[in-house]
Coordinates of C-alpha atoms in Angstrom, one line a residue:
Chain A
L70 CA -123.4 21.6 -121.1
I71 CA -121.2 21.3 -118.0
S72 CA -122.7 17.9 -117.3
W73 CA -121.7 16.8 -120.8
I74 CA -118.2 18.2 -120.1
E75 CA -118.0 16.2 -116.9
N76 CA -119.0 13.1 -118.8
A77 CA -116.8 13.8 -121.8
S78 CA -119.8 13.6 -124.2
P79 CA -119.0 12.7 -127.8
A80 CA -121.1 15.8 -128.8
L81 CA -118.5 18.2 -127.3
P82 CA -116.4 18.7 -130.3
M83 CA -119.4 19.9 -132.3
I84 CA -120.7 22.1 -129.5
M85 CA -117.3 23.7 -128.8
K86 CA -117.0 24.5 -132.5
E87 CA -120.4 26.3 -132.4
L88 CA -119.4 28.1 -129.2
A89 CA -115.9 29.2 -130.2
P90 CA -116.9 32.6 -131.9
D91 CA -118.7 33.6 -128.7
T92 CA -115.7 33.1 -126.3
G93 CA -112.8 35.2 -125.2
R94 CA -114.7 37.8 -123.2
A95 CA -115.1 36.5 -119.6
H96 CA -112.7 37.5 -116.9
V97 CA -111.7 34.3 -114.9
I98 CA -110.8 34.8 -111.2
G99 CA -109.2 31.9 -109.6
V100 CA -109.7 31.5 -105.9
T101 CA -107.4 29.1 -104.3
G102 CA -106.1 28.2 -100.8
A103 CA -106.2 25.4 -98.2
P104 CA -109.5 24.0 -96.9
G105 CA -111.0 26.3 -94.3
V106 CA -109.5 29.7 -95.3
G107 CA -112.9 30.9 -96.6
K108 CA -112.7 30.4 -100.4
S109 CA -116.5 29.9 -100.8
T110 CA -117.3 32.8 -98.5
T111 CA -115.0 35.0 -100.4
A112 CA -116.4 33.8 -103.7
T113 CA -119.9 34.7 -102.4
A114 CA -118.7 38.1 -101.4
L115 CA -117.2 38.6 -104.8
I116 CA -120.5 37.6 -106.5
R117 CA -122.3 40.3 -104.6
A118 CA -119.7 42.9 -105.5
H119 CA -119.7 42.1 -109.2
R120 CA -123.5 41.9 -109.2
A121 CA -123.5 45.4 -107.8
R122 CA -121.7 46.5 -110.9
G123 CA -124.4 44.9 -113.0
E124 CA -122.2 42.0 -114.2
R125 CA -123.4 38.5 -114.8
V126 CA -121.3 36.2 -112.5
G127 CA -120.6 32.5 -112.7
V128 CA -118.9 30.3 -110.1
L129 CA -117.3 27.0 -110.8
A130 CA -116.2 25.0 -107.8
V131 CA -113.7 22.2 -108.7
D132 CA -112.8 21.8 -105.0
P133 CA -114.5 18.6 -103.9
S134 CA -114.4 19.8 -100.3
S135 CA -116.1 23.1 -101.2
P136 CA -119.5 24.0 -99.7
F137 CA -120.5 24.7 -103.3
S138 CA -119.8 21.0 -104.0
G139 CA -122.2 19.8 -101.4
G140 CA -119.8 19.7 -98.5
A141 CA -121.5 22.7 -96.8
L142 CA -122.1 23.5 -93.3
L143 CA -125.6 24.9 -92.8
G144 CA -124.4 28.4 -92.3
D145 CA -122.5 28.4 -95.5
R146 CA -125.5 27.1 -97.5
V147 CA -127.7 29.8 -96.0
R148 CA -125.2 32.5 -97.0
M149 CA -125.2 31.2 -100.6
Q150 CA -128.9 31.3 -100.8
E151 CA -128.4 35.0 -101.2
H152 CA -127.7 34.5 -104.9
A153 CA -129.8 31.4 -105.5
L154 CA -132.7 33.1 -107.2
D155 CA -130.7 35.6 -109.1
P156 CA -130.9 34.7 -112.8
D157 CA -127.6 36.4 -113.5
V158 CA -125.7 34.3 -111.1
Y159 CA -124.9 30.6 -111.9
I160 CA -123.1 28.5 -109.4
R161 CA -121.9 25.0 -110.3
S162 CA -119.6 22.4 -108.8
M163 CA -117.9 19.9 -111.0
A164 CA -116.7 16.4 -110.3
T165 CA -114.1 15.0 -112.7
R166 CA -112.2 12.5 -110.8
G167 CA -111.5 9.4 -112.8
H168 CA -112.6 10.9 -116.1
L169 CA -110.5 11.1 -119.1
G170 CA -108.0 13.9 -118.7
G171 CA -109.7 14.9 -115.4
L172 CA -109.5 18.5 -114.2
A173 CA -107.0 19.5 -116.9
V174 CA -109.5 18.9 -119.7
A175 CA -112.8 19.6 -117.9
T176 CA -112.0 22.9 -116.2
P177 CA -111.0 25.0 -119.2
Q178 CA -113.9 23.5 -121.1
A179 CA -116.4 24.5 -118.4
L180 CA -114.9 28.0 -118.3
R181 CA -115.4 28.2 -122.0
A182 CA -119.0 27.3 -121.5
Y183 CA -119.5 30.1 -119.0
D184 CA -117.7 32.4 -121.3
A185 CA -119.9 31.6 -124.3
A186 CA -123.0 31.9 -122.1
G187 CA -122.1 35.6 -121.6
F188 CA -120.9 35.7 -118.0
D189 CA -118.7 38.7 -117.5
T190 CA -116.9 37.3 -114.5
V191 CA -116.3 33.6 -113.7
I192 CA -114.9 32.6 -110.3
V193 CA -113.2 29.3 -110.2
E194 CA -112.7 27.8 -106.8
T195 CA -109.9 25.2 -106.3
V196 CA -108.2 23.8 -103.3
G197 CA -104.7 25.2 -103.2
V198 CA -103.0 21.8 -102.7
G199 CA -102.2 19.3 -105.4
Q200 CA -100.5 19.3 -108.7
S201 CA -103.6 19.2 -110.9
E202 CA -105.3 21.8 -108.7
L203 CA -102.4 24.3 -109.0
E204 CA -102.5 23.8 -112.8
V205 CA -106.2 24.6 -112.8
A206 CA -105.6 27.7 -110.7
E207 CA -102.9 28.8 -113.1
T208 CA -105.5 28.9 -115.9
A209 CA -107.3 31.9 -114.4
D210 CA -106.8 35.4 -115.6
T211 CA -106.4 36.7 -112.1
I212 CA -105.3 34.4 -109.3
L213 CA -106.3 35.1 -105.7
V214 CA -104.4 33.1 -103.1
L215 CA -106.3 32.9 -99.8
L216 CA -104.8 32.4 -96.4
A217 CA -106.2 32.8 -92.9
P218 CA -104.6 33.4 -89.5
G219 CA -104.8 30.6 -86.9
M220 CA -104.6 27.9 -89.5
G221 CA -101.3 26.2 -88.5
D222 CA -100.9 25.0 -92.1
G223 CA -101.3 28.4 -93.8
I224 CA -97.7 28.9 -94.4
Q225 CA -97.2 25.2 -95.0
A226 CA -99.8 25.3 -97.7
A227 CA -98.2 28.4 -99.1
K228 CA -95.1 26.3 -99.5
A229 CA -96.9 23.9 -101.7
G230 CA -96.3 26.2 -104.7
I231 CA -99.1 28.7 -104.2
L232 CA -96.8 31.6 -103.3
E233 CA -95.4 31.6 -106.8
I234 CA -98.8 31.6 -108.6
G235 CA -100.6 34.4 -106.6
D236 CA -101.4 37.7 -108.3
I237 CA -103.1 38.9 -105.3
F238 CA -103.0 37.5 -101.7
V239 CA -105.9 37.7 -99.4
V240 CA -105.6 37.3 -95.7
N241 CA -109.2 36.4 -94.8
K242 CA -110.6 36.2 -91.3
S243 CA -108.4 39.1 -90.7
D244 CA -110.2 40.0 -87.5
R245 CA -108.6 37.0 -85.8
E246 CA -105.5 37.0 -83.8
G247 CA -102.4 36.6 -85.8
A248 CA -103.6 38.4 -88.9
Q249 CA -101.0 41.1 -88.8
A250 CA -98.2 38.5 -88.2
L251 CA -99.4 36.5 -91.1
V252 CA -99.4 39.6 -93.4
R253 CA -95.8 40.3 -92.3
E254 CA -94.7 36.7 -92.8
L255 CA -96.4 36.6 -96.1
R256 CA -94.8 39.9 -97.3
T257 CA -91.3 38.4 -96.6
M258 CA -92.2 35.2 -98.4
I259 CA -93.6 36.9 -101.4
A260 CA -90.5 39.0 -101.7
L261 CA -88.4 35.8 -101.6
A262 CA -90.5 33.9 -104.0
Q263 CA -90.5 36.8 -106.6
R264 CA -88.8 35.6 -109.7
G265 CA -86.8 38.3 -111.5
P266 CA -87.8 41.8 -112.1
Q267 CA -91.5 42.3 -112.4
D268 CA -93.7 45.4 -112.6
W269 CA -96.5 43.8 -110.6
K270 CA -95.9 43.3 -106.9
P271 CA -98.6 41.0 -105.6
P272 CA -100.5 43.0 -103.0
I273 CA -101.9 41.6 -99.7
V274 CA -105.5 42.4 -99.0
M275 CA -107.1 41.9 -95.6
T276 CA -110.7 40.7 -95.6
V277 CA -113.4 39.3 -93.4
A278 CA -115.5 37.9 -96.2
S279 CA -118.3 36.7 -94.1
E280 CA -119.0 40.3 -93.1
H281 CA -118.1 41.6 -96.5
R282 CA -115.2 43.6 -95.1
G283 CA -112.3 44.4 -97.3
I284 CA -114.1 43.2 -100.4
S285 CA -114.0 46.6 -102.1
D286 CA -110.2 46.7 -101.5
L287 CA -110.1 43.3 -103.1
L288 CA -112.1 44.4 -106.1
E289 CA -109.9 47.4 -106.5
A290 CA -106.8 45.2 -106.4
I291 CA -108.3 42.9 -109.0
D292 CA -109.1 46.0 -111.3
R293 CA -105.5 47.3 -110.9
F294 CA -104.1 43.9 -111.7
R295 CA -106.3 43.6 -114.8
A296 CA -105.3 47.0 -116.0
S297 CA -101.6 46.2 -115.5
Q298 CA -102.0 42.9 -117.4
A299 CA -103.8 44.5 -120.3
D300 CA -101.2 47.3 -120.5
T301 CA -98.2 44.9 -120.7
G302 CA -100.0 42.4 -123.0
R303 CA -99.7 39.7 -120.4
A304 CA -103.4 39.2 -120.2
Q305 CA -103.5 37.9 -123.8
K306 CA -100.3 35.9 -123.2
R307 CA -102.0 34.1 -120.2
R308 CA -105.1 33.4 -122.4
V309 CA -102.9 31.8 -125.1
A310 CA -101.2 29.8 -122.4
R311 CA -104.6 28.6 -121.2
A312 CA -105.7 27.6 -124.7
R313 CA -102.4 25.9 -125.2
R314 CA -102.9 23.7 -122.2
E315 CA -106.5 23.1 -123.2
V316 CA -105.6 22.0 -126.7
E317 CA -102.7 19.8 -125.4
S318 CA -104.8 18.1 -122.7
I319 CA -107.6 17.3 -125.2
A320 CA -105.0 15.9 -127.6
L321 CA -103.5 13.7 -124.8
A322 CA -107.0 12.6 -123.6
K323 CA -107.7 11.5 -127.3
L324 CA -104.5 9.6 -127.4
R325 CA -105.2 8.1 -123.9
A326 CA -108.6 7.1 -124.9
E327 CA -107.3 5.4 -128.0
F328 CA -104.8 3.5 -126.1
R329 CA -107.4 2.3 -123.7
L330 CA -109.9 1.4 -126.2
D331 CA -107.6 -0.4 -128.6
G332 CA -107.1 -3.9 -127.3
E333 CA -104.3 -4.5 -129.7
T334 CA -101.9 -2.4 -127.7
G335 CA -102.0 -5.1 -125.1
L336 CA -101.5 -2.7 -122.2
D337 CA -102.8 -5.4 -119.8
D338 CA -100.2 -7.9 -120.9
L339 CA -97.5 -5.4 -120.8
A340 CA -98.5 -4.3 -117.3
E341 CA -98.5 -7.9 -116.1
A342 CA -95.0 -8.4 -117.5
V343 CA -93.8 -5.1 -115.9
S344 CA -95.3 -6.1 -112.5
R345 CA -93.3 -9.4 -112.6
G346 CA -90.1 -7.6 -113.5
E347 CA -89.9 -9.3 -116.9
L348 CA -90.1 -6.1 -118.8
D349 CA -89.2 -2.5 -117.8
P350 CA -91.9 0.3 -118.1
Y351 CA -90.0 2.2 -120.8
A352 CA -89.8 -0.7 -123.1
A353 CA -93.4 -1.4 -122.4
A354 CA -94.4 2.2 -123.2
D355 CA -92.4 1.9 -126.5
Q356 CA -94.3 -1.2 -127.4
M357 CA -97.6 0.6 -126.7
V358 CA -96.7 3.7 -128.8
I359 CA -95.1 1.8 -131.6
G360 CA -97.7 -1.1 -131.5
H361 CA -100.4 1.5 -131.9
Chain B
L252 CA -81.1 7.7 -109.4
I253 CA -84.1 9.5 -107.9
S254 CA -82.5 12.8 -109.0
W255 CA -82.4 11.4 -112.5
I256 CA -86.0 10.4 -112.2
E257 CA -86.9 13.9 -111.1
N258 CA -85.1 15.4 -114.1
A259 CA -86.4 12.8 -116.6
S260 CA -82.9 11.8 -117.5
P261 CA -82.5 10.3 -121.0
A262 CA -80.5 7.5 -119.3
L263 CA -83.6 6.2 -117.5
P264 CA -84.9 3.7 -120.1
M265 CA -81.5 1.9 -120.1
I266 CA -81.3 2.0 -116.3
M267 CA -84.9 0.8 -115.8
K268 CA -84.2 -2.1 -118.1
E269 CA -81.2 -3.2 -116.0
L270 CA -83.3 -2.8 -112.8
A271 CA -86.4 -4.7 -113.9
P272 CA -85.3 -8.2 -112.9
D273 CA -84.6 -6.9 -109.4
T274 CA -88.0 -5.5 -108.8
G275 CA -91.3 -6.7 -107.5
R276 CA -90.4 -7.4 -103.8
A277 CA -90.9 -4.2 -101.8
H278 CA -94.1 -3.6 -100.0
V279 CA -95.3 0.0 -100.6
I280 CA -97.2 1.6 -97.8
G281 CA -99.0 4.8 -98.8
V282 CA -99.5 7.4 -96.0
T283 CA -101.9 10.1 -96.9
G284 CA -104.0 12.7 -95.2
A285 CA -104.5 16.5 -94.9
P286 CA -101.6 18.7 -93.8
G287 CA -101.1 18.6 -90.0
V288 CA -102.6 15.1 -89.2
G289 CA -99.1 13.7 -88.5
K290 CA -98.1 11.9 -91.7
S291 CA -94.4 12.3 -91.2
T292 CA -94.5 11.5 -87.5
T293 CA -96.4 8.3 -88.3
A294 CA -93.9 7.5 -91.1
T295 CA -91.1 8.0 -88.6
A296 CA -92.8 5.6 -86.2
L297 CA -93.3 3.1 -88.9
I298 CA -89.7 3.2 -89.8
R299 CA -88.8 2.4 -86.2
A300 CA -91.2 -0.5 -86.1
H301 CA -90.1 -2.0 -89.4
R302 CA -86.4 -1.6 -88.5
A303 CA -87.1 -3.5 -85.3
R304 CA -88.1 -6.4 -87.5
G305 CA -84.7 -6.1 -89.2
E306 CA -86.2 -4.7 -92.5
R307 CA -84.6 -2.1 -94.7
V308 CA -87.0 0.8 -95.0
G309 CA -87.3 3.6 -97.5
V310 CA -89.4 6.8 -97.3
L311 CA -90.4 8.8 -100.3
A312 CA -92.1 12.1 -99.5
V313 CA -94.0 13.5 -102.5
D314 CA -95.9 16.0 -100.3
P315 CA -94.2 19.4 -100.8
S316 CA -95.4 20.6 -97.4
S317 CA -93.9 17.5 -95.7
P318 CA -91.2 18.0 -93.1
F319 CA -89.3 15.4 -95.1
S320 CA -89.4 17.9 -98.0
G321 CA -87.7 20.6 -96.0
G322 CA -90.8 22.2 -94.6
A323 CA -90.0 21.0 -91.1
L324 CA -90.5 22.5 -87.8
L325 CA -87.4 22.0 -85.6
G326 CA -89.1 19.4 -83.5
D327 CA -90.0 17.3 -86.5
R328 CA -86.5 17.4 -87.8
V329 CA -85.0 16.4 -84.4
R330 CA -87.4 13.4 -84.3
M331 CA -86.3 12.3 -87.8
Q332 CA -82.6 12.5 -86.8
E333 CA -83.3 9.2 -85.0
H334 CA -82.8 7.4 -88.3
A335 CA -80.4 9.7 -90.0
L336 CA -77.3 7.6 -89.5
D337 CA -79.0 4.2 -90.0
P338 CA -77.6 2.8 -93.3
D339 CA -80.7 0.7 -93.7
V340 CA -83.0 3.7 -93.8
Y341 CA -83.2 6.0 -96.8
I342 CA -85.4 9.1 -96.7
R343 CA -86.0 11.2 -99.7
S344 CA -88.3 13.9 -100.8
M345 CA -89.1 14.4 -104.4
A346 CA -90.1 17.5 -106.4
T347 CA -91.7 17.0 -109.7
R348 CA -93.9 19.9 -110.3
G349 CA -93.6 21.2 -113.9
H350 CA -91.8 18.1 -115.1
L351 CA -93.0 15.9 -117.9
G352 CA -95.8 13.7 -116.6
G353 CA -95.2 15.0 -113.1
L354 CA -96.0 12.8 -110.1
A355 CA -97.8 10.2 -112.2
V356 CA -94.5 9.3 -114.0
A357 CA -92.0 10.1 -111.3
T358 CA -93.5 8.3 -108.2
P359 CA -93.8 4.8 -109.6
Q360 CA -90.3 5.1 -111.0
A361 CA -88.9 6.2 -107.7
L362 CA -90.6 3.3 -105.9
R363 CA -89.1 1.0 -108.5
A364 CA -85.7 2.4 -107.6
Y365 CA -86.3 1.7 -103.9
D366 CA -87.6 -1.8 -104.8
A367 CA -84.5 -2.6 -106.9
A368 CA -82.2 -1.3 -104.2
G369 CA -83.5 -4.0 -101.9
F370 CA -85.8 -2.1 -99.5
D371 CA -88.3 -4.4 -97.9
T372 CA -90.8 -1.6 -97.0
V373 CA -91.2 1.7 -98.8
I374 CA -93.4 4.4 -97.2
V375 CA -94.7 6.9 -99.7
E376 CA -96.1 10.1 -98.1
T377 CA -98.6 12.2 -100.0
V378 CA -100.9 15.0 -99.1
G379 CA -104.4 13.6 -99.2
V380 CA -105.9 16.4 -101.3
G381 CA -105.6 16.7 -105.1
Q382 CA -106.3 14.5 -108.0
S383 CA -102.6 13.6 -108.9
E384 CA -101.9 13.1 -105.2
L385 CA -104.8 10.6 -104.8
E386 CA -103.6 8.8 -107.9
V387 CA -100.2 8.5 -106.3
A388 CA -101.7 7.2 -103.1
E389 CA -103.6 4.6 -105.0
T390 CA -100.4 3.1 -106.4
A391 CA -99.4 1.8 -102.9
D392 CA -99.8 -1.8 -101.9
T393 CA -101.4 -0.7 -98.6
I394 CA -103.0 2.6 -98.2
L395 CA -103.2 4.3 -94.8
V396 CA -105.5 7.3 -94.5
L397 CA -104.6 9.5 -91.6
L398 CA -107.0 11.9 -89.7
A399 CA -106.7 13.8 -86.5
P400 CA -109.3 15.2 -84.1
G401 CA -109.5 18.9 -83.7
M402 CA -108.7 19.5 -87.3
G403 CA -111.9 21.2 -88.6
D404 CA -111.2 19.9 -92.0
G405 CA -110.7 16.3 -91.1
I406 CA -114.0 15.1 -92.4
Q407 CA -113.9 17.7 -95.2
A408 CA -110.7 16.2 -96.4
A409 CA -112.2 12.8 -96.1
K410 CA -114.8 13.9 -98.5
A411 CA -112.2 14.7 -101.0
G412 CA -112.1 11.1 -102.1
I413 CA -109.8 9.6 -99.5
L414 CA -112.5 7.6 -97.7
E415 CA -112.8 5.4 -100.8
I416 CA -109.1 4.6 -101.1
G417 CA -108.2 3.8 -97.5
D418 CA -107.3 0.2 -96.6
I419 CA -106.7 1.2 -93.0
F420 CA -107.7 4.4 -91.3
V421 CA -105.6 6.0 -88.6
V422 CA -106.9 8.4 -86.1
N423 CA -103.6 10.0 -85.0
K424 CA -103.2 12.4 -82.1
S425 CA -105.9 10.3 -80.5
D426 CA -105.1 11.6 -77.0
R427 CA -106.8 14.8 -78.0
E428 CA -110.4 15.7 -77.3
G429 CA -112.7 14.6 -80.0
A430 CA -110.8 11.4 -81.0
Q431 CA -113.6 9.1 -80.0
A432 CA -116.2 11.2 -81.8
L433 CA -114.0 11.2 -84.9
V434 CA -113.7 7.4 -84.8
R435 CA -117.5 7.1 -84.5
E436 CA -118.1 9.6 -87.4
L437 CA -115.5 7.8 -89.5
R438 CA -117.0 4.4 -88.9
T439 CA -120.3 5.6 -90.2
M440 CA -118.8 7.3 -93.2
I441 CA -116.6 4.2 -94.1
A442 CA -119.7 2.0 -94.0
L443 CA -121.5 4.5 -96.3
A444 CA -118.5 4.7 -98.7
Q445 CA -118.1 0.9 -98.9
R446 CA -118.7 -0.1 -102.5
G447 CA -120.4 -3.5 -102.7
P448 CA -119.6 -6.7 -100.7
Q449 CA -116.0 -6.9 -99.7
D450 CA -114.2 -9.2 -97.4
W451 CA -112.0 -6.5 -96.1
K452 CA -113.5 -3.9 -93.7
P453 CA -111.1 -1.1 -93.3
P454 CA -110.2 -0.9 -89.6
I455 CA -109.7 2.3 -87.7
V456 CA -106.5 2.4 -85.6
M457 CA -105.9 5.0 -82.9
T458 CA -102.4 6.3 -82.6
V459 CA -100.3 8.9 -80.9
A460 CA -97.4 8.6 -83.4
S461 CA -95.2 11.1 -81.6
E462 CA -95.1 8.9 -78.6
H463 CA -95.1 5.7 -80.6
R464 CA -98.5 4.7 -79.1
G465 CA -100.7 2.5 -81.2
I466 CA -98.0 1.7 -83.7
S467 CA -97.9 -2.0 -83.0
D468 CA -101.7 -2.1 -83.6
L469 CA -101.1 -0.3 -86.8
L470 CA -98.4 -2.7 -87.8
E471 CA -100.7 -5.6 -87.0
A472 CA -103.5 -4.1 -89.1
I473 CA -101.0 -3.7 -92.0
D474 CA -100.0 -7.4 -91.7
R475 CA -103.6 -8.5 -91.6
F476 CA -104.4 -6.5 -94.7
R477 CA -101.3 -7.9 -96.6
A478 CA -102.3 -11.4 -95.7
S479 CA -105.9 -10.8 -96.8
Q480 CA -104.7 -9.3 -100.1
A481 CA -102.3 -12.1 -100.8
D482 CA -104.9 -14.8 -100.2
T483 CA -107.4 -13.2 -102.5
G484 CA -104.9 -12.5 -105.3
R485 CA -105.7 -8.8 -105.0
A486 CA -102.1 -7.9 -104.0
Q487 CA -100.9 -9.0 -107.5
K488 CA -103.9 -7.2 -109.2
R489 CA -103.0 -4.0 -107.5
R490 CA -99.4 -4.4 -108.6
V491 CA -100.5 -4.9 -112.2
A492 CA -102.7 -1.8 -112.0
R493 CA -99.7 0.1 -110.8
A494 CA -97.5 -1.1 -113.6
R495 CA -100.3 -0.3 -116.0
R496 CA -100.5 3.3 -114.9
E497 CA -96.8 3.6 -115.0
V498 CA -96.5 2.3 -118.6
E499 CA -99.4 4.5 -119.7
S500 CA -98.0 7.6 -118.1
I501 CA -94.6 7.0 -119.6
A502 CA -96.2 6.5 -123.0
L503 CA -98.2 9.7 -122.6
A504 CA -95.1 11.6 -121.4
K505 CA -93.3 10.5 -124.6
L506 CA -96.2 11.6 -126.7
R507 CA -96.4 14.9 -124.8
A508 CA -92.7 15.5 -125.2
E509 CA -92.9 14.8 -128.9
F510 CA -95.7 17.3 -129.3
R511 CA -93.8 19.9 -127.4
L512 CA -90.5 19.4 -129.2
D513 CA -91.9 19.1 -132.7
G514 CA -92.4 22.7 -134.0
E515 CA -94.3 21.4 -137.0
T516 CA -97.4 20.7 -134.9
G517 CA -97.8 24.5 -134.5
L518 CA -99.3 24.3 -131.0
D519 CA -98.5 28.0 -130.4
D520 CA -100.4 29.1 -133.5
L521 CA -103.3 26.8 -132.6
A522 CA -103.4 28.1 -129.0
E523 CA -103.4 31.7 -130.3
A524 CA -106.3 30.9 -132.7
V525 CA -108.2 29.2 -129.9
S526 CA -107.7 32.1 -127.5
R527 CA -109.1 34.5 -130.1
G528 CA -112.2 32.2 -130.6
E529 CA -111.2 31.5 -134.2
L530 CA -110.8 27.8 -133.6
D531 CA -112.3 25.5 -131.1
P532 CA -110.0 23.4 -128.9
Y533 CA -111.2 20.0 -130.3
A534 CA -110.4 21.0 -133.8
A535 CA -107.0 22.3 -132.7
A536 CA -106.3 19.0 -130.9
D537 CA -107.3 17.1 -134.0
Q538 CA -104.8 19.2 -136.0
M539 CA -102.1 18.5 -133.5
V540 CA -102.6 14.8 -133.5
I541 CA -103.1 14.4 -137.3
G542 CA -100.4 17.0 -138.1
H543 CA -97.9 15.0 -136.1

């Protein structure tokens, strides 16, 4: 099903219709952060922790540099073997670059597939840089933002918009020098990034995911966040927002496909004229939309 | 004008119409790579080199973690002061997150503004991770992909799709240990990533941008690439492709805005139904498009 989603199969509308009644139960945890902070290792530790509770766990890696996506060092791959034979764990990477609508269409669809397949928890791993990637991260029910000490770009990456989307911050590799300093710095930055009064203050959890240290603290923070979201009705609000994006991006992909497929809109000729300065892009866009 | 572009001003269609006849001359150099490889330092070195030729130079930083965007270390800022008082240099960062169409709409528009303002060379700096960011990088006439030794994620970042888009590869900080190994590794990977027979083999240039070393080699590589592109007609093809994306993204932004503004499409109700599993997202998207 996820392969069909990647390839924008024409069968999807019918399949999604069948699946709809079985959706709405999975809890989606977004794991985001710069390359090298330990997203996949943390995801692996979270799989183990959720499995220990008897849950079925799915992982969707939309980060092309993720070890889950094939970019693994041997050590990472070995670590993930731990769950390779467990029928209640499903790990999948997804490549969407160049496809209609890209990540914005494919990711929520894929999460929907996991949801319908009965996974209790779905971990979606995205690189925490890039506009589309942040949008993907924002579709999760609970957003973990990962940082690590000794990465010169930790705070720089944090500036790229991820401070504002984090529900829980994780300082991974916290046995390294500089971990305490990073936590302090992060605390100040989170306080500054806070928008208006909120009853949820994003906690900072210190972990060494490769040794499974701090993971129970992380799980507890996730549970607290979920309870807080459910109490305030924000959990449902976030799900509606996710569905809204999903519907909108499918609608746009449909329109986009129509524009591309319909030779009558003359996009090539319009683009040629724009590139020569004979036409401006707004007038060209008007002709496309009206001409359609 | 760029502020208006950031804010999607309603005056843009009229302004772009006026500007159209004055566009089509600027050479756009894309500078992309992971955080910390030295994109801004390289851009600064390129400014100096192009100014030495008497050209007017613009820089557009769409990387939110760029020093040009305010995320500067003091040393970087001091280095950039070099060009601060030069009336023939204009440096601007651009924030578009959350705006209609985002980077895809705003970046080509901003490049159009630089072009119309008579800049000979425009350097656009983007972080080399992320779907939207790669799309932005691809709109440049000449694409420089930067790497640096000692960044564990250099090759990992390269896997994120930037190997395929590079016209010229730059190994910056090449006085550091591991530079030669990175060049060798890169050479193999470029050969593997090569798609079909091409008459342009992306060269690898070694630089120490902070000391202006290797910049004349880089300039020469850029000149050779431009000459090759002009000879084969690919330069014009790339410009048409850029205009095509621009027109298409404006058309989509228009449609998107219409969907958002028009309460009759009932997107909120549809999203609510989808989030409850009562409706599937394709059926909802159909209702949006038809209902409009």
